Amino acid sequence: MNKPTIALCTLLLAFASGTPAREAREVVDSACAKCHATGKHGAPRIGDRTAWTPRMARGIDALTWSAIVGHGPMPSRGDQSQLTDPEIRAAILYMFNHGLPVLPPPTEPVKPDPFHKVAKGTEIWFGMMRAQTMRDMGVKRTDIPRGKGYYHLNIALADLLSNASVRDAQVTIDVSDGMTVESKPLRAVFANSRVTYGEFFRFTSGSSYNITARIQRPGVPDPIEARFAYRAP
């Protein structure tokens, strides 16, 4: 794969080596079915090729990377840190091909992924994870805040033409509830040729937020903006 294939949490966790790859069906049953069996949070259902086909349009590598990085309600690697890249790829293909024959094409336009944007030659993925979930996963960081409502917001970037991870950007996120704005520069976390940008923010339950990522790439004269929406549960 020439896409970056790791998210913030997997950059910070050490994975066990030498573990045999599991069958795709086992991975789906244990890690994916909790959302993809019922369509929870808008996840495409297993075997629903009408829902899967537009997601596959950009290629299996891009879709696999999206699952590894995590975006929107879907956490990195489906909240299963032990899953390998090949296991995730196999699980996606299983869910895409399950229950052939192919369903008829959709009669209505498919809505775009709200957590993926493309602007000025840059692909932008937005994801978030509860601070408590990071502690439960064993992420070794001393700055993970305690208390209710804290999330780690992360941005992953790729060059649209080369598919390479963008390693040298400056990224800031503005989080607004309509009354106030909290703005923070994101810290880059590197692993070999891969990088994600992230920082912690606090959200109030029941409130709606507008989230704006401001990205400055060397060689791109104007800042890139990508807007996302989130309602805290």
Tab-separated table of C-alpha atoms in Angstrom:
chain	number	residue	atom	x	y	z
A	1	MET	CA	0.000	0.000	0.000
A	2	ASN	CA	1.257	3.470	-0.748
A	3	LYS	CA	-1.262	5.136	1.561
A	4	PRO	CA	-0.349	5.735	5.214
A	5	THR	CA	-1.843	2.817	7.134
A	6	ILE	CA	-1.799	3.746	10.783
A	7	ALA	CA	-3.754	6.073	13.101
A	8	LEU	CA	-2.719	7.918	16.228
A	9	CYS	CA	-3.562	5.151	18.647
A	10	THR	CA	-1.833	2.477	16.626
A	11	LEU	CA	1.221	4.713	16.359
A	12	LEU	CA	1.400	4.644	20.156
A	13	LEU	CA	0.661	0.946	20.781
A	14	ALA	CA	3.072	-1.926	20.286
A	15	PHE	CA	1.485	-4.800	18.426
A	16	ALA	CA	2.379	-8.404	19.119
A	17	SER	CA	4.291	-10.089	16.321
A	18	GLY	CA	4.008	-13.576	14.905
A	19	THR	CA	0.254	-13.958	15.459
A	20	PRO	CA	-1.429	-15.901	12.642
A	21	ALA	CA	-3.913	-13.907	10.572
A	22	ARG	CA	-7.532	-14.721	11.328
A	23	GLU	CA	-10.138	-15.620	8.751
A	24	ALA	CA	-12.065	-12.653	7.388
A	25	ARG	CA	-15.380	-13.975	8.698
A	26	GLU	CA	-13.934	-14.284	12.216
A	27	VAL	CA	-12.693	-10.684	12.101
A	28	VAL	CA	-16.077	-9.450	10.889
A	29	ASP	CA	-17.993	-11.410	13.544
A	30	SER	CA	-15.743	-10.269	16.395
A	31	ALA	CA	-14.951	-6.679	15.435
A	32	CYS	CA	-17.102	-5.355	12.597
A	33	ALA	CA	-20.575	-6.841	13.020
A	34	LYS	CA	-21.431	-4.712	16.063
A	35	CYS	CA	-22.019	-1.796	13.677
A	36	HIS	CA	-22.014	-3.248	10.161
A	37	ALA	CA	-24.611	-5.954	10.891
A	38	THR	CA	-27.312	-3.376	11.640
A	39	GLY	CA	-26.018	-0.190	9.998
A	40	LYS	CA	-25.339	1.498	13.328
A	41	HIS	CA	-24.048	5.094	12.986
A	42	GLY	CA	-24.598	4.862	9.214
A	43	ALA	CA	-22.129	2.001	8.723
A	44	PRO	CA	-22.722	0.108	5.442
A	45	ARG	CA	-24.338	-3.233	6.230
A	46	ILE	CA	-22.591	-6.500	5.526
A	47	GLY	CA	-23.366	-7.540	1.956
A	48	ASP	CA	-25.160	-4.289	1.059
A	49	ARG	CA	-23.287	-3.621	-2.164
A	50	THR	CA	-25.453	-0.580	-2.879
A	51	ALA	CA	-23.896	1.046	0.196
A	52	TRP	CA	-20.404	-0.416	-0.249
A	53	THR	CA	-19.887	0.273	-3.976
A	54	PRO	CA	-19.411	4.084	-3.766
A	55	ARG	CA	-17.009	3.596	-0.861
A	56	MET	CA	-15.052	1.127	-2.968
A	57	ALA	CA	-14.899	3.572	-5.885
A	58	ARG	CA	-11.612	5.031	-4.623
A	59	GLY	CA	-10.048	1.572	-4.278
A	60	ILE	CA	-9.605	-1.035	-1.576
A	61	ASP	CA	-6.340	0.546	-0.351
A	62	ALA	CA	-8.018	3.894	0.369
A	63	LEU	CA	-10.959	2.208	2.093
A	64	THR	CA	-8.631	0.046	4.176
A	65	TRP	CA	-6.649	3.111	5.229
A	66	SER	CA	-9.853	4.882	6.232
A	67	ALA	CA	-10.746	1.944	8.505
A	68	ILE	CA	-7.250	1.828	9.997
A	69	VAL	CA	-7.090	5.570	10.679
A	70	GLY	CA	-10.686	5.773	11.896
A	71	HIS	CA	-13.090	8.532	10.986
A	72	GLY	CA	-16.297	9.954	12.354
A	73	PRO	CA	-18.034	7.519	14.759
A	74	MET	CA	-15.736	4.658	13.687
A	75	PRO	CA	-12.651	4.406	15.918
A	76	SER	CA	-9.244	3.399	14.655
A	77	ARG	CA	-9.209	-0.279	13.607
A	78	GLY	CA	-12.795	-0.667	14.792
A	79	ASP	CA	-11.581	-0.231	18.386
A	80	GLN	CA	-9.667	-3.529	18.024
A	81	SER	CA	-6.017	-2.497	18.260
A	82	GLN	CA	-4.739	-6.036	17.616
A	83	LEU	CA	-6.172	-6.196	14.094
A	84	THR	CA	-3.509	-6.193	11.394
A	85	ASP	CA	-3.702	-4.258	8.128
A	86	PRO	CA	-4.269	-7.476	6.070
A	87	GLU	CA	-7.043	-8.604	8.442
A	88	ILE	CA	-8.851	-5.283	8.055
A	89	ARG	CA	-8.480	-5.430	4.279
A	90	ALA	CA	-9.831	-9.004	4.190
A	91	ALA	CA	-12.764	-8.062	6.437
A	92	ILE	CA	-13.750	-5.191	4.129
A	93	LEU	CA	-13.656	-7.484	1.079
A	94	TYR	CA	-15.724	-10.065	2.946
A	95	MET	CA	-18.407	-7.508	3.845
A	96	PHE	CA	-18.373	-6.129	0.295
A	97	ASN	CA	-18.743	-9.531	-1.397
A	98	HIS	CA	-21.001	-11.232	1.146
A	99	GLY	CA	-24.255	-12.575	-0.227
A	100	LEU	CA	-23.698	-12.219	-3.967
A	101	PRO	CA	-25.311	-11.719	-6.500
A	102	VAL	CA	-24.834	-8.000	-6.853
A	103	LEU	CA	-27.663	-5.741	-5.759
A	104	PRO	CA	-29.164	-3.336	-8.330
A	105	PRO	CA	-27.600	0.130	-8.509
A	106	PRO	CA	-28.926	2.783	-6.131
A	107	THR	CA	-31.885	4.852	-7.275
A	108	GLU	CA	-30.826	7.880	-5.245
A	109	PRO	CA	-27.455	9.634	-5.046
A	110	VAL	CA	-25.249	8.292	-2.269
A	111	LYS	CA	-24.413	10.867	0.357
A	112	PRO	CA	-20.707	11.706	0.630
A	113	ASP	CA	-18.725	10.608	3.655
A	114	PRO	CA	-19.081	13.517	6.133
A	115	PHE	CA	-15.709	12.739	7.688
A	116	HIS	CA	-13.673	12.751	4.484
A	117	LYS	CA	-12.949	15.865	2.446
A	118	VAL	CA	-10.848	16.723	-0.593
A	119	ALA	CA	-9.499	20.251	-1.049
A	120	LYS	CA	-6.589	21.788	-2.991
A	121	GLY	CA	-5.052	18.448	-3.887
A	122	THR	CA	-5.292	17.106	-0.339
A	123	GLU	CA	-7.401	14.303	1.106
A	124	ILE	CA	-8.491	14.987	4.676
A	125	TRP	CA	-9.813	12.419	7.148
A	126	PHE	CA	-11.312	13.498	10.479
A	127	GLY	CA	-11.615	11.171	13.459
A	128	MET	CA	-12.160	11.357	17.191
A	129	MET	CA	-11.789	9.039	20.165
A	130	ARG	CA	-12.769	9.365	23.818
A	131	ALA	CA	-9.882	10.022	26.167
A	132	GLN	CA	-11.174	7.248	28.430
A	133	THR	CA	-11.085	4.793	25.517
A	134	MET	CA	-7.437	5.661	24.905
A	135	ARG	CA	-6.633	4.906	28.559
A	136	ASP	CA	-8.579	1.646	28.382
A	137	MET	CA	-6.557	0.660	25.292
A	138	GLY	CA	-3.321	1.217	27.191
A	139	VAL	CA	-2.052	4.224	25.253
A	140	LYS	CA	1.101	5.359	27.051
A	141	ARG	CA	0.677	9.128	27.238
A	142	THR	CA	0.886	11.346	30.294
A	143	ASP	CA	-1.276	14.119	28.810
A	144	ILE	CA	-4.541	12.172	28.397
A	145	PRO	CA	-7.091	14.266	30.331
A	146	ARG	CA	-9.449	12.778	32.893
A	147	GLY	CA	-13.084	13.672	33.354
A	148	LYS	CA	-16.180	13.578	31.206
A	149	GLY	CA	-16.406	14.858	27.663
A	150	TYR	CA	-12.753	14.748	26.616
A	151	TYR	CA	-11.999	13.506	23.098
A	152	HIS	CA	-8.853	13.234	21.031
A	153	LEU	CA	-9.503	14.828	17.618
A	154	ASN	CA	-7.211	13.759	14.815
A	155	ILE	CA	-6.609	14.683	11.204
A	156	ALA	CA	-4.907	12.430	8.647
A	157	LEU	CA	-3.752	13.915	5.357
A	158	ALA	CA	-2.711	12.455	2.009
A	159	ASP	CA	-1.601	14.047	-1.232
A	160	LEU	CA	-4.316	13.428	-3.818
A	161	LEU	CA	-1.916	12.744	-6.699
A	162	SER	CA	0.798	10.675	-5.019
A	163	ASN	CA	-1.362	9.085	-2.275
A	164	ALA	CA	1.528	9.752	0.132
A	165	SER	CA	0.950	10.808	3.715
A	166	VAL	CA	1.434	14.554	4.216
A	167	ARG	CA	4.196	14.808	6.822
A	168	ASP	CA	5.030	18.518	6.874
A	169	ALA	CA	1.713	20.313	7.359
A	170	GLN	CA	0.715	22.701	10.111
A	171	VAL	CA	-2.809	21.892	11.314
A	172	THR	CA	-5.092	23.855	13.638
A	173	ILE	CA	-8.606	22.896	14.736
A	174	ASP	CA	-11.330	25.343	15.786
A	175	VAL	CA	-14.205	23.861	17.800
A	176	SER	CA	-17.290	26.086	18.127
A	177	ASP	CA	-20.600	25.550	19.923
A	178	GLY	CA	-22.051	28.695	18.331
A	179	MET	CA	-21.162	30.855	21.325
A	180	THR	CA	-17.489	30.221	21.939
A	181	VAL	CA	-14.547	28.950	19.891
A	182	GLU	CA	-11.669	26.843	21.176
A	183	SER	CA	-8.652	26.763	18.878
A	184	LYS	CA	-5.593	24.533	19.198
A	185	PRO	CA	-2.654	23.622	16.974
A	186	LEU	CA	-2.451	19.869	16.462
A	187	ARG	CA	0.641	17.863	17.313
A	188	ALA	CA	2.103	15.570	14.676
A	189	VAL	CA	2.862	11.966	15.575
A	190	PHE	CA	5.292	10.202	13.221
A	191	ALA	CA	5.962	6.538	12.500
A	192	ASN	CA	8.296	5.887	9.566
A	193	SER	CA	6.608	7.605	6.589
A	194	ARG	CA	3.248	8.034	8.312
A	195	VAL	CA	1.824	10.842	10.394
A	196	THR	CA	-1.409	11.962	12.024
A	197	TYR	CA	-2.158	15.292	13.693
A	198	GLY	CA	-4.160	15.465	16.918
A	199	GLU	CA	-5.067	17.187	20.186
A	200	PHE	CA	-7.600	16.875	23.040
A	201	PHE	CA	-10.821	18.906	23.237
A	202	ARG	CA	-13.736	18.830	25.663
A	203	PHE	CA	-17.365	18.560	24.529
A	204	THR	CA	-20.550	19.181	26.501
A	205	SER	CA	-23.183	16.460	26.311
A	206	GLY	CA	-26.132	17.349	24.084
A	207	SER	CA	-24.385	20.250	22.374
A	208	SER	CA	-23.779	20.583	18.640
A	209	TYR	CA	-20.356	21.644	17.393
A	210	ASN	CA	-18.839	22.958	14.196
A	211	ILE	CA	-15.268	21.742	13.757
A	212	THR	CA	-12.958	23.491	11.315
A	213	ALA	CA	-9.553	22.119	10.384
A	214	ARG	CA	-7.122	24.717	9.017
A	215	ILE	CA	-4.222	23.164	7.146
A	216	GLN	CA	-1.122	24.870	5.823
A	217	ARG	CA	0.961	22.780	3.431
A	218	PRO	CA	4.341	23.919	2.143
A	219	GLY	CA	3.993	24.854	-1.516
A	220	VAL	CA	0.252	25.529	-1.217
A	221	PRO	CA	-0.117	29.329	-1.001
A	222	ASP	CA	-3.465	29.523	0.791
A	223	PRO	CA	-4.615	27.631	3.893
A	224	ILE	CA	-6.878	24.628	3.323
A	225	GLU	CA	-10.117	24.465	5.319
A	226	ALA	CA	-12.278	21.436	6.027
A	227	ARG	CA	-15.467	21.654	8.088
A	228	PHE	CA	-17.105	18.889	10.097
A	229	ALA	CA	-20.099	18.682	12.441
A	230	TYR	CA	-20.525	16.731	15.660
A	231	ARG	CA	-23.226	16.423	18.322
A	232	ALA	CA	-21.978	15.256	21.699
A	233	PRO	CA	-24.048	12.340	23.104
